[in-house]
């Protein structure tokens, strides 16, 4: 895990969904996530197994599977404060672009 992420929390603003996902990188293989957005207006939190790959300093490719079966892949560009996300839910693929801020 990169030093930038270890034991830190970030807010991922989802823009069009009018919400955000909060991610806490606890250790190299685990991620605590919480969401409050159009799909989950009352919020939801869970801990998931994380596959984290550093592409270069400040850019990571992360993926995980949620308890619901949804799969998530993030390309996170911390240097420029942007992320790109692909999410599959019930066999349908969704694409998101948003911003990253340390929480």
PDB file of N, CA and C in Angstrom:
ATOM      1  N   UNK A   1       0.851  -1.177   0.000  1.00  0.00           N
ATOM      2  CA  UNK A   1       0.000   0.000   0.000  1.00  0.00           C
ATOM      3  C   UNK A   1       0.893   1.236   0.000  1.00  0.00           C
ATOM      4  N   UNK A   2       0.501   2.235  -0.746  1.00  0.00           N
ATOM      5  CA  UNK A   2       1.291   3.448  -0.781  1.00  0.00           C
ATOM      6  C   UNK A   2       1.198   4.177   0.555  1.00  0.00           C
ATOM      7  N   UNK A   3       2.235   4.905   0.885  1.00  0.00           N
ATOM      8  CA  UNK A   3       2.240   5.682   2.128  1.00  0.00           C
ATOM      9  C   UNK A   3       1.104   6.689   2.152  1.00  0.00           C
ATOM     10  N   UNK A   4       0.719   7.187   0.993  1.00  0.00           N
ATOM     11  CA  UNK A   4      -0.357   8.180   0.890  1.00  0.00           C
ATOM     12  C   UNK A   4      -1.681   7.617   1.409  1.00  0.00           C
ATOM     13  N   UNK A   5      -1.935   6.336   1.188  1.00  0.00           N
ATOM     14  CA  UNK A   5      -3.221   5.747   1.537  1.00  0.00           C
ATOM     15  C   UNK A   5      -3.256   5.119   2.923  1.00  0.00           C
ATOM     16  N   UNK A   6      -2.135   4.606   3.377  1.00  0.00           N
ATOM     17  CA  UNK A   6      -2.104   3.845   4.627  1.00  0.00           C
ATOM     18  C   UNK A   6      -2.726   4.624   5.785  1.00  0.00           C
ATOM     19  N   UNK A   7      -3.765   4.040   6.360  1.00  0.00           N
ATOM     20  CA  UNK A   7      -4.448   4.586   7.530  1.00  0.00           C
ATOM     21  C   UNK A   7      -5.016   5.989   7.292  1.00  0.00           C
ATOM     22  N   UNK A   8      -5.459   6.260   6.072  1.00  0.00           N
ATOM     23  CA  UNK A   8      -6.076   7.535   5.730  1.00  0.00           C
ATOM     24  C   UNK A   8      -7.488   7.313   5.197  1.00  0.00           C
ATOM     25  N   UNK A   9      -8.295   8.358   5.292  1.00  0.00           N
ATOM     26  CA  UNK A   9      -9.665   8.334   4.771  1.00  0.00           C
ATOM     27  C   UNK A   9      -9.809   9.400   3.697  1.00  0.00           C
ATOM     28  N   UNK A  10     -10.619   9.072   2.691  1.00  0.00           N
ATOM     29  CA  UNK A  10     -10.858   9.994   1.584  1.00  0.00           C
ATOM     30  C   UNK A  10     -12.344  10.037   1.257  1.00  0.00           C
ATOM     31  N   UNK A  11     -12.773  11.195   0.783  1.00  0.00           N
ATOM     32  CA  UNK A  11     -14.147  11.379   0.309  1.00  0.00           C
ATOM     33  C   UNK A  11     -14.099  11.396  -1.211  1.00  0.00           C
ATOM     34  N   UNK A  12     -14.895  10.529  -1.813  1.00  0.00           N
ATOM     35  CA  UNK A  12     -15.012  10.439  -3.264  1.00  0.00           C
ATOM     36  C   UNK A  12     -16.377  11.003  -3.633  1.00  0.00           C
ATOM     37  N   UNK A  13     -16.402  12.200  -4.218  1.00  0.00           N
ATOM     38  CA  UNK A  13     -17.646  12.871  -4.583  1.00  0.00           C
ATOM     39  C   UNK A  13     -18.119  12.313  -5.920  1.00  0.00           C
ATOM     40  N   UNK A  14     -19.360  11.856  -5.946  1.00  0.00           N
ATOM     41  CA  UNK A  14     -19.902  11.191  -7.126  1.00  0.00           C
ATOM     42  C   UNK A  14     -20.598  12.115  -8.118  1.00  0.00           C
ATOM     43  N   UNK A  15     -20.590  13.410  -7.875  1.00  0.00           N
ATOM     44  CA  UNK A  15     -21.145  14.356  -8.836  1.00  0.00           C
ATOM     45  C   UNK A  15     -22.613  14.135  -9.115  1.00  0.00           C
ATOM     46  N   UNK A  16     -22.939  13.537 -10.261  1.00  0.00           N
ATOM     47  CA  UNK A  16     -24.322  13.369 -10.712  1.00  0.00           C
ATOM     48  C   UNK A  16     -25.198  12.592  -9.734  1.00  0.00           C
ATOM     49  N   UNK A  17     -24.614  11.718  -8.916  1.00  0.00           N
ATOM     50  CA  UNK A  17     -25.408  10.948  -7.956  1.00  0.00           C
ATOM     51  C   UNK A  17     -25.735  11.762  -6.710  1.00  0.00           C
ATOM     52  N   UNK A  18     -25.195  12.977  -6.633  1.00  0.00           N
ATOM     53  CA  UNK A  18     -25.454  13.864  -5.501  1.00  0.00           C
ATOM     54  C   UNK A  18     -25.144  13.171  -4.173  1.00  0.00           C
ATOM     55  N   UNK A  19     -23.974  12.601  -4.121  1.00  0.00           N
ATOM     56  CA  UNK A  19     -23.565  11.918  -2.906  1.00  0.00           C
ATOM     57  C   UNK A  19     -22.079  11.673  -2.903  1.00  0.00           C
ATOM     58  N   UNK A  20     -21.655  10.873  -1.933  1.00  0.00           N
ATOM     59  CA  UNK A  20     -20.236  10.611  -1.800  1.00  0.00           C
ATOM     60  C   UNK A  20     -20.008   9.238  -1.197  1.00  0.00           C
ATOM     61  N   UNK A  21     -18.835   8.716  -1.453  1.00  0.00           N
ATOM     62  CA  UNK A  21     -18.369   7.476  -0.846  1.00  0.00           C
ATOM     63  C   UNK A  21     -17.150   7.836  -0.010  1.00  0.00           C
ATOM     64  N   UNK A  22     -17.111   7.329   1.205  1.00  0.00           N
ATOM     65  CA  UNK A  22     -15.958   7.537   2.080  1.00  0.00           C
ATOM     66  C   UNK A  22     -15.202   6.225   2.159  1.00  0.00           C
ATOM     67  N   UNK A  23     -13.905   6.279   1.842  1.00  0.00           N
ATOM     68  CA  UNK A  23     -13.065   5.088   1.884  1.00  0.00           C
ATOM     69  C   UNK A  23     -11.956   5.287   2.904  1.00  0.00           C
ATOM     70  N   UNK A  24     -11.765   4.281   3.764  1.00  0.00           N
ATOM     71  CA  UNK A  24     -10.666   4.278   4.726  1.00  0.00           C
ATOM     72  C   UNK A  24      -9.788   3.079   4.413  1.00  0.00           C
ATOM     73  N   UNK A  25      -8.540   3.356   4.052  1.00  0.00           N
ATOM     74  CA  UNK A  25      -7.570   2.329   3.713  1.00  0.00           C
ATOM     75  C   UNK A  25      -6.857   1.901   4.992  1.00  0.00           C
ATOM     76  N   UNK A  26      -7.325   0.795   5.592  1.00  0.00           N
ATOM     77  CA  UNK A  26      -6.809   0.358   6.886  1.00  0.00           C
ATOM     78  C   UNK A  26      -5.502  -0.418   6.753  1.00  0.00           C
ATOM     79  N   UNK A  27      -5.438  -1.343   5.824  1.00  0.00           N
ATOM     80  CA  UNK A  27      -4.229  -2.122   5.587  1.00  0.00           C
ATOM     81  C   UNK A  27      -4.239  -2.555   4.126  1.00  0.00           C
ATOM     82  N   UNK A  28      -3.170  -3.189   3.634  1.00  0.00           N
ATOM     83  CA  UNK A  28      -3.081  -3.480   2.199  1.00  0.00           C
ATOM     84  C   UNK A  28      -4.222  -4.296   1.621  1.00  0.00           C
ATOM     85  N   UNK A  29      -4.894  -5.111   2.414  1.00  0.00           N
ATOM     86  CA  UNK A  29      -5.926  -5.964   1.851  1.00  0.00           C
ATOM     87  C   UNK A  29      -7.334  -5.672   2.319  1.00  0.00           C
ATOM     88  N   UNK A  30      -7.538  -4.518   2.983  1.00  0.00           N
ATOM     89  CA  UNK A  30      -8.856  -4.242   3.541  1.00  0.00           C
ATOM     90  C   UNK A  30      -9.228  -2.770   3.376  1.00  0.00           C
ATOM     91  N   UNK A  31     -10.498  -2.557   3.091  1.00  0.00           N
ATOM     92  CA  UNK A  31     -11.017  -1.215   2.873  1.00  0.00           C
ATOM     93  C   UNK A  31     -12.341  -1.085   3.612  1.00  0.00           C
ATOM     94  N   UNK A  32     -12.487  -0.011   4.367  1.00  0.00           N
ATOM     95  CA  UNK A  32     -13.766   0.300   5.020  1.00  0.00           C
ATOM     96  C   UNK A  32     -14.435   1.353   4.159  1.00  0.00           C
ATOM     97  N   UNK A  33     -15.652   1.059   3.684  1.00  0.00           N
ATOM     98  CA  UNK A  33     -16.332   2.003   2.806  1.00  0.00           C
ATOM     99  C   UNK A  33     -17.693   2.358   3.366  1.00  0.00           C
ATOM    100  N   UNK A  34     -18.072   3.588   3.145  1.00  0.00           N
ATOM    101  CA  UNK A  34     -19.392   4.066   3.518  1.00  0.00           C
ATOM    102  C   UNK A  34     -19.931   4.891   2.372  1.00  0.00           C
ATOM    103  N   UNK A  35     -21.219   4.746   2.080  1.00  0.00           N
ATOM    104  CA  UNK A  35     -21.805   5.471   0.953  1.00  0.00           C
ATOM    105  C   UNK A  35     -23.070   6.178   1.389  1.00  0.00           C
ATOM    106  N   UNK A  36     -23.249   7.370   0.860  1.00  0.00           N
ATOM    107  CA  UNK A  36     -24.495   8.114   1.016  1.00  0.00           C
ATOM    108  C   UNK A  36     -24.693   8.834  -0.324  1.00  0.00           C
ATOM    109  N   UNK A  37     -25.654   8.321  -1.102  1.00  0.00           N
ATOM    110  CA  UNK A  37     -25.876   8.883  -2.434  1.00  0.00           C
ATOM    111  C   UNK A  37     -27.292   8.537  -2.870  1.00  0.00           C
ATOM    112  N   UNK A  38     -27.608   8.838  -4.115  1.00  0.00           N
ATOM    113  CA  UNK A  38     -28.937   8.568  -4.636  1.00  0.00           C
ATOM    114  C   UNK A  38     -29.354   7.122  -4.474  1.00  0.00           C
ATOM    115  N   UNK A  39     -28.418   6.193  -4.666  1.00  0.00           N
ATOM    116  CA  UNK A  39     -28.734   4.771  -4.549  1.00  0.00           C
ATOM    117  C   UNK A  39     -28.901   4.340  -3.094  1.00  0.00           C
ATOM    118  N   UNK A  40     -28.263   5.050  -2.172  1.00  0.00           N
ATOM    119  CA  UNK A  40     -28.320   4.712  -0.743  1.00  0.00           C
ATOM    120  C   UNK A  40     -28.436   6.001   0.073  1.00  0.00           C
ATOM    121  N   UNK A  41     -29.606   6.668   0.020  1.00  0.00           N
ATOM    122  CA  UNK A  41     -29.748   7.966   0.701  1.00  0.00           C
ATOM    123  C   UNK A  41     -29.614   7.893   2.213  1.00  0.00           C
ATOM    124  N   UNK A  42     -29.898   6.731   2.824  1.00  0.00           N
ATOM    125  CA  UNK A  42     -29.761   6.590   4.272  1.00  0.00           C
ATOM    126  C   UNK A  42     -28.369   6.147   4.684  1.00  0.00           C
ATOM    127  N   UNK A  43     -27.527   5.861   3.727  1.00  0.00           N
ATOM    128  CA  UNK A  43     -26.160   5.462   4.004  1.00  0.00           C
ATOM    129  C   UNK A  43     -26.000   3.955   4.133  1.00  0.00           C
ATOM    130  N   UNK A  44     -24.779   3.516   3.940  1.00  0.00           N
ATOM    131  CA  UNK A  44     -24.432   2.093   4.025  1.00  0.00           C
ATOM    132  C   UNK A  44     -22.928   2.020   4.278  1.00  0.00           C
ATOM    133  N   UNK A  45     -22.512   1.092   5.132  1.00  0.00           N
ATOM    134  CA  UNK A  45     -21.082   0.911   5.406  1.00  0.00           C
ATOM    135  C   UNK A  45     -20.762  -0.568   5.462  1.00  0.00           C
ATOM    136  N   UNK A  46     -19.571  -0.914   5.031  1.00  0.00           N
ATOM    137  CA  UNK A  46     -19.089  -2.294   5.127  1.00  0.00           C
ATOM    138  C   UNK A  46     -17.575  -2.307   4.947  1.00  0.00           C
ATOM    139  N   UNK A  47     -16.962  -3.403   5.363  1.00  0.00           N
ATOM    140  CA  UNK A  47     -15.535  -3.622   5.156  1.00  0.00           C
ATOM    141  C   UNK A  47     -15.396  -4.675   4.073  1.00  0.00           C
ATOM    142  N   UNK A  48     -14.548  -4.411   3.095  1.00  0.00           N
ATOM    143  CA  UNK A  48     -14.376  -5.320   1.959  1.00  0.00           C
ATOM    144  C   UNK A  48     -12.907  -5.667   1.771  1.00  0.00           C
ATOM    145  N   UNK A  49     -12.668  -6.809   1.122  1.00  0.00           N
ATOM    146  CA  UNK A  49     -11.305  -7.182   0.731  1.00  0.00           C
ATOM    147  C   UNK A  49     -10.920  -6.316  -0.456  1.00  0.00           C
ATOM    148  N   UNK A  50      -9.723  -5.777  -0.420  1.00  0.00           N
ATOM    149  CA  UNK A  50      -9.264  -4.805  -1.419  1.00  0.00           C
ATOM    150  C   UNK A  50      -8.104  -5.354  -2.228  1.00  0.00           C
ATOM    151  N   UNK A  51      -8.173  -5.165  -3.545  1.00  0.00           N
ATOM    152  CA  UNK A  51      -7.041  -5.437  -4.421  1.00  0.00           C
ATOM    153  C   UNK A  51      -6.509  -4.078  -4.851  1.00  0.00           C
ATOM    154  N   UNK A  52      -5.384  -3.662  -4.287  1.00  0.00           N
ATOM    155  CA  UNK A  52      -4.819  -2.335  -4.543  1.00  0.00           C
ATOM    156  C   UNK A  52      -3.534  -2.487  -5.342  1.00  0.00           C
ATOM    157  N   UNK A  53      -3.441  -1.743  -6.431  1.00  0.00           N
ATOM    158  CA  UNK A  53      -2.237  -1.742  -7.259  1.00  0.00           C
ATOM    159  C   UNK A  53      -1.810  -0.306  -7.506  1.00  0.00           C
ATOM    160  N   UNK A  54      -0.568  -0.005  -7.182  1.00  0.00           N
ATOM    161  CA  UNK A  54      -0.055   1.332  -7.469  1.00  0.00           C
ATOM    162  C   UNK A  54       0.440   1.345  -8.910  1.00  0.00           C
ATOM    163  N   UNK A  55      -0.135   2.220  -9.725  1.00  0.00           N
ATOM    164  CA  UNK A  55       0.262   2.360 -11.127  1.00  0.00           C
ATOM    165  C   UNK A  55       1.533   3.192 -11.221  1.00  0.00           C
ATOM    166  N   UNK A  56       1.539   4.286 -10.501  1.00  0.00           N
ATOM    167  CA  UNK A  56       2.709   5.159 -10.333  1.00  0.00           C
ATOM    168  C   UNK A  56       2.436   5.983  -9.085  1.00  0.00           C
ATOM    169  N   UNK A  57       3.391   6.738  -8.618  1.00  0.00           N
ATOM    170  CA  UNK A  57       3.202   7.558  -7.421  1.00  0.00           C
ATOM    171  C   UNK A  57       1.973   8.441  -7.591  1.00  0.00           C
ATOM    172  N   UNK A  58       1.009   8.308  -6.684  1.00  0.00           N
ATOM    173  CA  UNK A  58      -0.190   9.134  -6.711  1.00  0.00           C
ATOM    174  C   UNK A  58      -1.333   8.611  -7.557  1.00  0.00           C
ATOM    175  N   UNK A  59      -1.132   7.477  -8.250  1.00  0.00           N
ATOM    176  CA  UNK A  59      -2.192   6.882  -9.070  1.00  0.00           C
ATOM    177  C   UNK A  59      -2.334   5.412  -8.701  1.00  0.00           C
ATOM    178  N   UNK A  60      -3.556   5.011  -8.307  1.00  0.00           N
ATOM    179  CA  UNK A  60      -3.816   3.629  -7.893  1.00  0.00           C
ATOM    180  C   UNK A  60      -5.005   3.052  -8.639  1.00  0.00           C
ATOM    181  N   UNK A  61      -4.952   1.750  -8.838  1.00  0.00           N
ATOM    182  CA  UNK A  61      -6.074   1.000  -9.376  1.00  0.00           C
ATOM    183  C   UNK A  61      -6.553   0.087  -8.259  1.00  0.00           C
ATOM    184  N   UNK A  62      -7.775   0.287  -7.801  1.00  0.00           N
ATOM    185  CA  UNK A  62      -8.345  -0.473  -6.698  1.00  0.00           C
ATOM    186  C   UNK A  62      -9.589  -1.189  -7.163  1.00  0.00           C
ATOM    187  N   UNK A  63      -9.798  -2.398  -6.647  1.00  0.00           N
ATOM    188  CA  UNK A  63     -11.036  -3.114  -6.965  1.00  0.00           C
ATOM    189  C   UNK A  63     -11.469  -3.946  -5.771  1.00  0.00           C
ATOM    190  N   UNK A  64     -12.796  -4.140  -5.682  1.00  0.00           N
ATOM    191  CA  UNK A  64     -13.358  -4.934  -4.603  1.00  0.00           C
ATOM    192  C   UNK A  64     -14.738  -5.422  -4.999  1.00  0.00           C
ATOM    193  N   UNK A  65     -15.223  -6.407  -4.246  1.00  0.00           N
ATOM    194  CA  UNK A  65     -16.580  -6.921  -4.408  1.00  0.00           C
ATOM    195  C   UNK A  65     -17.329  -6.647  -3.112  1.00  0.00           C
ATOM    196  N   UNK A  66     -18.503  -6.052  -3.235  1.00  0.00           N
ATOM    197  CA  UNK A  66     -19.310  -5.712  -2.064  1.00  0.00           C
ATOM    198  C   UNK A  66     -20.199  -6.884  -1.664  1.00  0.00           C
ATOM    199  N   UNK A  67     -20.726  -6.851  -0.446  1.00  0.00           N
ATOM    200  CA  UNK A  67     -21.583  -7.917   0.062  1.00  0.00           C
ATOM    201  C   UNK A  67     -22.789  -8.153  -0.844  1.00  0.00           C
ATOM    202  N   UNK A  68     -23.249  -7.112  -1.508  1.00  0.00           N
ATOM    203  CA  UNK A  68     -24.399  -7.220  -2.413  1.00  0.00           C
ATOM    204  C   UNK A  68     -24.067  -7.964  -3.698  1.00  0.00           C
ATOM    205  N   UNK A  69     -22.764  -8.189  -3.954  1.00  0.00           N
ATOM    206  CA  UNK A  69     -22.315  -8.799  -5.200  1.00  0.00           C
ATOM    207  C   UNK A  69     -21.850  -7.777  -6.219  1.00  0.00           C
ATOM    208  N   UNK A  70     -22.084  -6.499  -5.951  1.00  0.00           N
ATOM    209  CA  UNK A  70     -21.612  -5.436  -6.851  1.00  0.00           C
ATOM    210  C   UNK A  70     -20.084  -5.464  -6.882  1.00  0.00           C
ATOM    211  N   UNK A  71     -19.519  -5.224  -8.061  1.00  0.00           N
ATOM    212  CA  UNK A  71     -18.066  -5.109  -8.175  1.00  0.00           C
ATOM    213  C   UNK A  71     -17.715  -3.665  -8.506  1.00  0.00           C
ATOM    214  N   UNK A  72     -16.599  -3.206  -7.950  1.00  0.00           N
ATOM    215  CA  UNK A  72     -16.180  -1.816  -8.115  1.00  0.00           C
ATOM    216  C   UNK A  72     -14.711  -1.794  -8.521  1.00  0.00           C
ATOM    217  N   UNK A  73     -14.384  -0.979  -9.521  1.00  0.00           N
ATOM    218  CA  UNK A  73     -13.001  -0.721  -9.906  1.00  0.00           C
ATOM    219  C   UNK A  73     -12.819   0.788  -9.962  1.00  0.00           C
ATOM    220  N   UNK A  74     -11.817   1.283  -9.228  1.00  0.00           N
ATOM    221  CA  UNK A  74     -11.490   2.717  -9.205  1.00  0.00           C
ATOM    222  C   UNK A  74     -10.098   2.926  -9.765  1.00  0.00           C
ATOM    223  N   UNK A  75      -9.951   3.876 -10.652  1.00  0.00           N
ATOM    224  CA  UNK A  75      -8.651   4.425 -10.985  1.00  0.00           C
ATOM    225  C   UNK A  75      -8.602   5.753 -10.250  1.00  0.00           C
ATOM    226  N   UNK A  76      -7.721   5.858  -9.266  1.00  0.00           N
ATOM    227  CA  UNK A  76      -7.673   7.024  -8.385  1.00  0.00           C
ATOM    228  C   UNK A  76      -6.410   7.837  -8.653  1.00  0.00           C
ATOM    229  N   UNK A  77      -6.615   9.075  -9.067  1.00  0.00           N
ATOM    230  CA  UNK A  77      -5.514   9.993  -9.355  1.00  0.00           C
ATOM    231  C   UNK A  77      -5.473  11.021  -8.229  1.00  0.00           C
ATOM    232  N   UNK A  78      -4.737  10.692  -7.170  1.00  0.00           N
ATOM    233  CA  UNK A  78      -4.668  11.574  -6.003  1.00  0.00           C
ATOM    234  C   UNK A  78      -3.943  12.881  -6.320  1.00  0.00           C
ATOM    235  N   UNK A  79      -3.008  12.836  -7.233  1.00  0.00           N
ATOM    236  CA  UNK A  79      -2.249  14.035  -7.601  1.00  0.00           C
ATOM    237  C   UNK A  79      -3.156  15.116  -8.178  1.00  0.00           C
ATOM    238  N   UNK A  80      -4.148  14.702  -8.980  1.00  0.00           N
ATOM    239  CA  UNK A  80      -5.063  15.653  -9.615  1.00  0.00           C
ATOM    240  C   UNK A  80      -6.446  15.673  -8.966  1.00  0.00           C
ATOM    241  N   UNK A  81      -6.644  14.867  -7.913  1.00  0.00           N
ATOM    242  CA  UNK A  81      -7.904  14.885  -7.183  1.00  0.00           C
ATOM    243  C   UNK A  81      -9.094  14.348  -7.949  1.00  0.00           C
ATOM    244  N   UNK A  82      -8.860  13.362  -8.863  1.00  0.00           N
ATOM    245  CA  UNK A  82      -9.955  12.791  -9.653  1.00  0.00           C
ATOM    246  C   UNK A  82      -9.949  11.278  -9.550  1.00  0.00           C
ATOM    247  N   UNK A  83     -11.141  10.689  -9.720  1.00  0.00           N
ATOM    248  CA  UNK A  83     -11.218   9.238  -9.829  1.00  0.00           C
ATOM    249  C   UNK A  83     -12.188   8.859 -10.940  1.00  0.00           C
ATOM    250  N   UNK A  84     -11.966   7.675 -11.464  1.00  0.00           N
ATOM    251  CA  UNK A  84     -12.790   7.104 -12.516  1.00  0.00           C
ATOM    252  C   UNK A  84     -13.232   5.743 -12.004  1.00  0.00           C
ATOM    253  N   UNK A  85     -14.524   5.453 -12.065  1.00  0.00           N
ATOM    254  CA  UNK A  85     -15.043   4.248 -11.454  1.00  0.00           C
ATOM    255  C   UNK A  85     -15.942   3.480 -12.409  1.00  0.00           C
ATOM    256  N   UNK A  86     -15.786   2.163 -12.412  1.00  0.00           N
ATOM    257  CA  UNK A  86     -16.692   1.260 -13.113  1.00  0.00           C
ATOM    258  C   UNK A  86     -17.310   0.361 -12.063  1.00  0.00           C
ATOM    259  N   UNK A  87     -18.641   0.275 -12.054  1.00  0.00           N
ATOM    260  CA  UNK A  87     -19.370  -0.496 -11.058  1.00  0.00           C
ATOM    261  C   UNK A  87     -20.351  -1.406 -11.787  1.00  0.00           C
ATOM    262  N   UNK A  88     -20.373  -2.685 -11.412  1.00  0.00           N
ATOM    263  CA  UNK A  88     -21.386  -3.587 -11.951  1.00  0.00           C
ATOM    264  C   UNK A  88     -22.368  -3.932 -10.839  1.00  0.00           C
ATOM    265  N   UNK A  89     -23.648  -3.780 -11.160  1.00  0.00           N
ATOM    266  CA  UNK A  89     -24.737  -4.118 -10.235  1.00  0.00           C
ATOM    267  C   UNK A  89     -25.758  -4.925 -11.029  1.00  0.00           C
ATOM    268  N   UNK A  90     -26.020  -6.132 -10.585  1.00  0.00           N
ATOM    269  CA  UNK A  90     -26.991  -7.011 -11.256  1.00  0.00           C
ATOM    270  C   UNK A  90     -26.714  -7.131 -12.753  1.00  0.00           C
ATOM    271  N   UNK A  91     -25.439  -7.244 -13.113  1.00  0.00           N
ATOM    272  CA  UNK A  91     -25.059  -7.436 -14.509  1.00  0.00           C
ATOM    273  C   UNK A  91     -25.029  -6.178 -15.355  1.00  0.00           C
ATOM    274  N   UNK A  92     -25.367  -5.030 -14.789  1.00  0.00           N
ATOM    275  CA  UNK A  92     -25.352  -3.760 -15.529  1.00  0.00           C
ATOM    276  C   UNK A  92     -24.115  -2.963 -15.122  1.00  0.00           C
ATOM    277  N   UNK A  93     -23.440  -2.374 -16.100  1.00  0.00           N
ATOM    278  CA  UNK A  93     -22.212  -1.621 -15.874  1.00  0.00           C
ATOM    279  C   UNK A  93     -22.498  -0.121 -15.816  1.00  0.00           C
ATOM    280  N   UNK A  94     -21.971   0.528 -14.782  1.00  0.00           N
ATOM    281  CA  UNK A  94     -22.111   1.981 -14.598  1.00  0.00           C
ATOM    282  C   UNK A  94     -20.729   2.615 -14.573  1.00  0.00           C
ATOM    283  N   UNK A  95     -20.634   3.836 -15.098  1.00  0.00           N
ATOM    284  CA  UNK A  95     -19.371   4.576 -15.134  1.00  0.00           C
ATOM    285  C   UNK A  95     -19.544   5.888 -14.378  1.00  0.00           C
ATOM    286  N   UNK A  96     -18.570   6.232 -13.549  1.00  0.00           N
ATOM    287  CA  UNK A  96     -18.605   7.477 -12.789  1.00  0.00           C
ATOM    288  C   UNK A  96     -17.257   8.168 -12.869  1.00  0.00           C
ATOM    289  N   UNK A  97     -17.305   9.483 -12.825  1.00  0.00           N
ATOM    290  CA  UNK A  97     -16.101  10.304 -12.707  1.00  0.00           C
ATOM    291  C   UNK A  97     -16.385  11.281 -11.577  1.00  0.00           C
ATOM    292  N   UNK A  98     -15.426  11.431 -10.683  1.00  0.00           N
ATOM    293  CA  UNK A  98     -15.646  12.337  -9.558  1.00  0.00           C
ATOM    294  C   UNK A  98     -14.354  12.889  -9.005  1.00  0.00           C
ATOM    295  N   UNK A  99     -14.466  13.521  -7.853  1.00  0.00           N
ATOM    296  CA  UNK A  99     -13.303  14.142  -7.231  1.00  0.00           C
ATOM    297  C   UNK A  99     -12.959  13.448  -5.916  1.00  0.00           C
ATOM    298  N   UNK A 100     -11.690  13.583  -5.510  1.00  0.00           N
ATOM    299  CA  UNK A 100     -11.176  12.971  -4.293  1.00  0.00           C
ATOM    300  C   UNK A 100     -10.667  14.085  -3.379  1.00  0.00           C
ATOM    301  N   UNK A 101     -11.023  13.979  -2.086  1.00  0.00           N
ATOM    302  CA  UNK A 101     -10.488  14.889  -1.061  1.00  0.00           C
ATOM    303  C   UNK A 101     -10.199  14.071   0.182  1.00  0.00           C
ATOM    304  N   UNK A 102      -9.106  14.393   0.865  1.00  0.00           N
ATOM    305  CA  UNK A 102      -8.833  13.704   2.120  1.00  0.00           C
ATOM    306  C   UNK A 102      -9.885  14.098   3.136  1.00  0.00           C
ATOM    307  N   UNK A 103     -10.398  13.117   3.872  1.00  0.00           N
ATOM    308  CA  UNK A 103     -11.469  13.372   4.847  1.00  0.00           C
ATOM    309  C   UNK A 103     -10.904  13.461   6.245  1.00  0.00           C
TER     310      UNK A 103
END
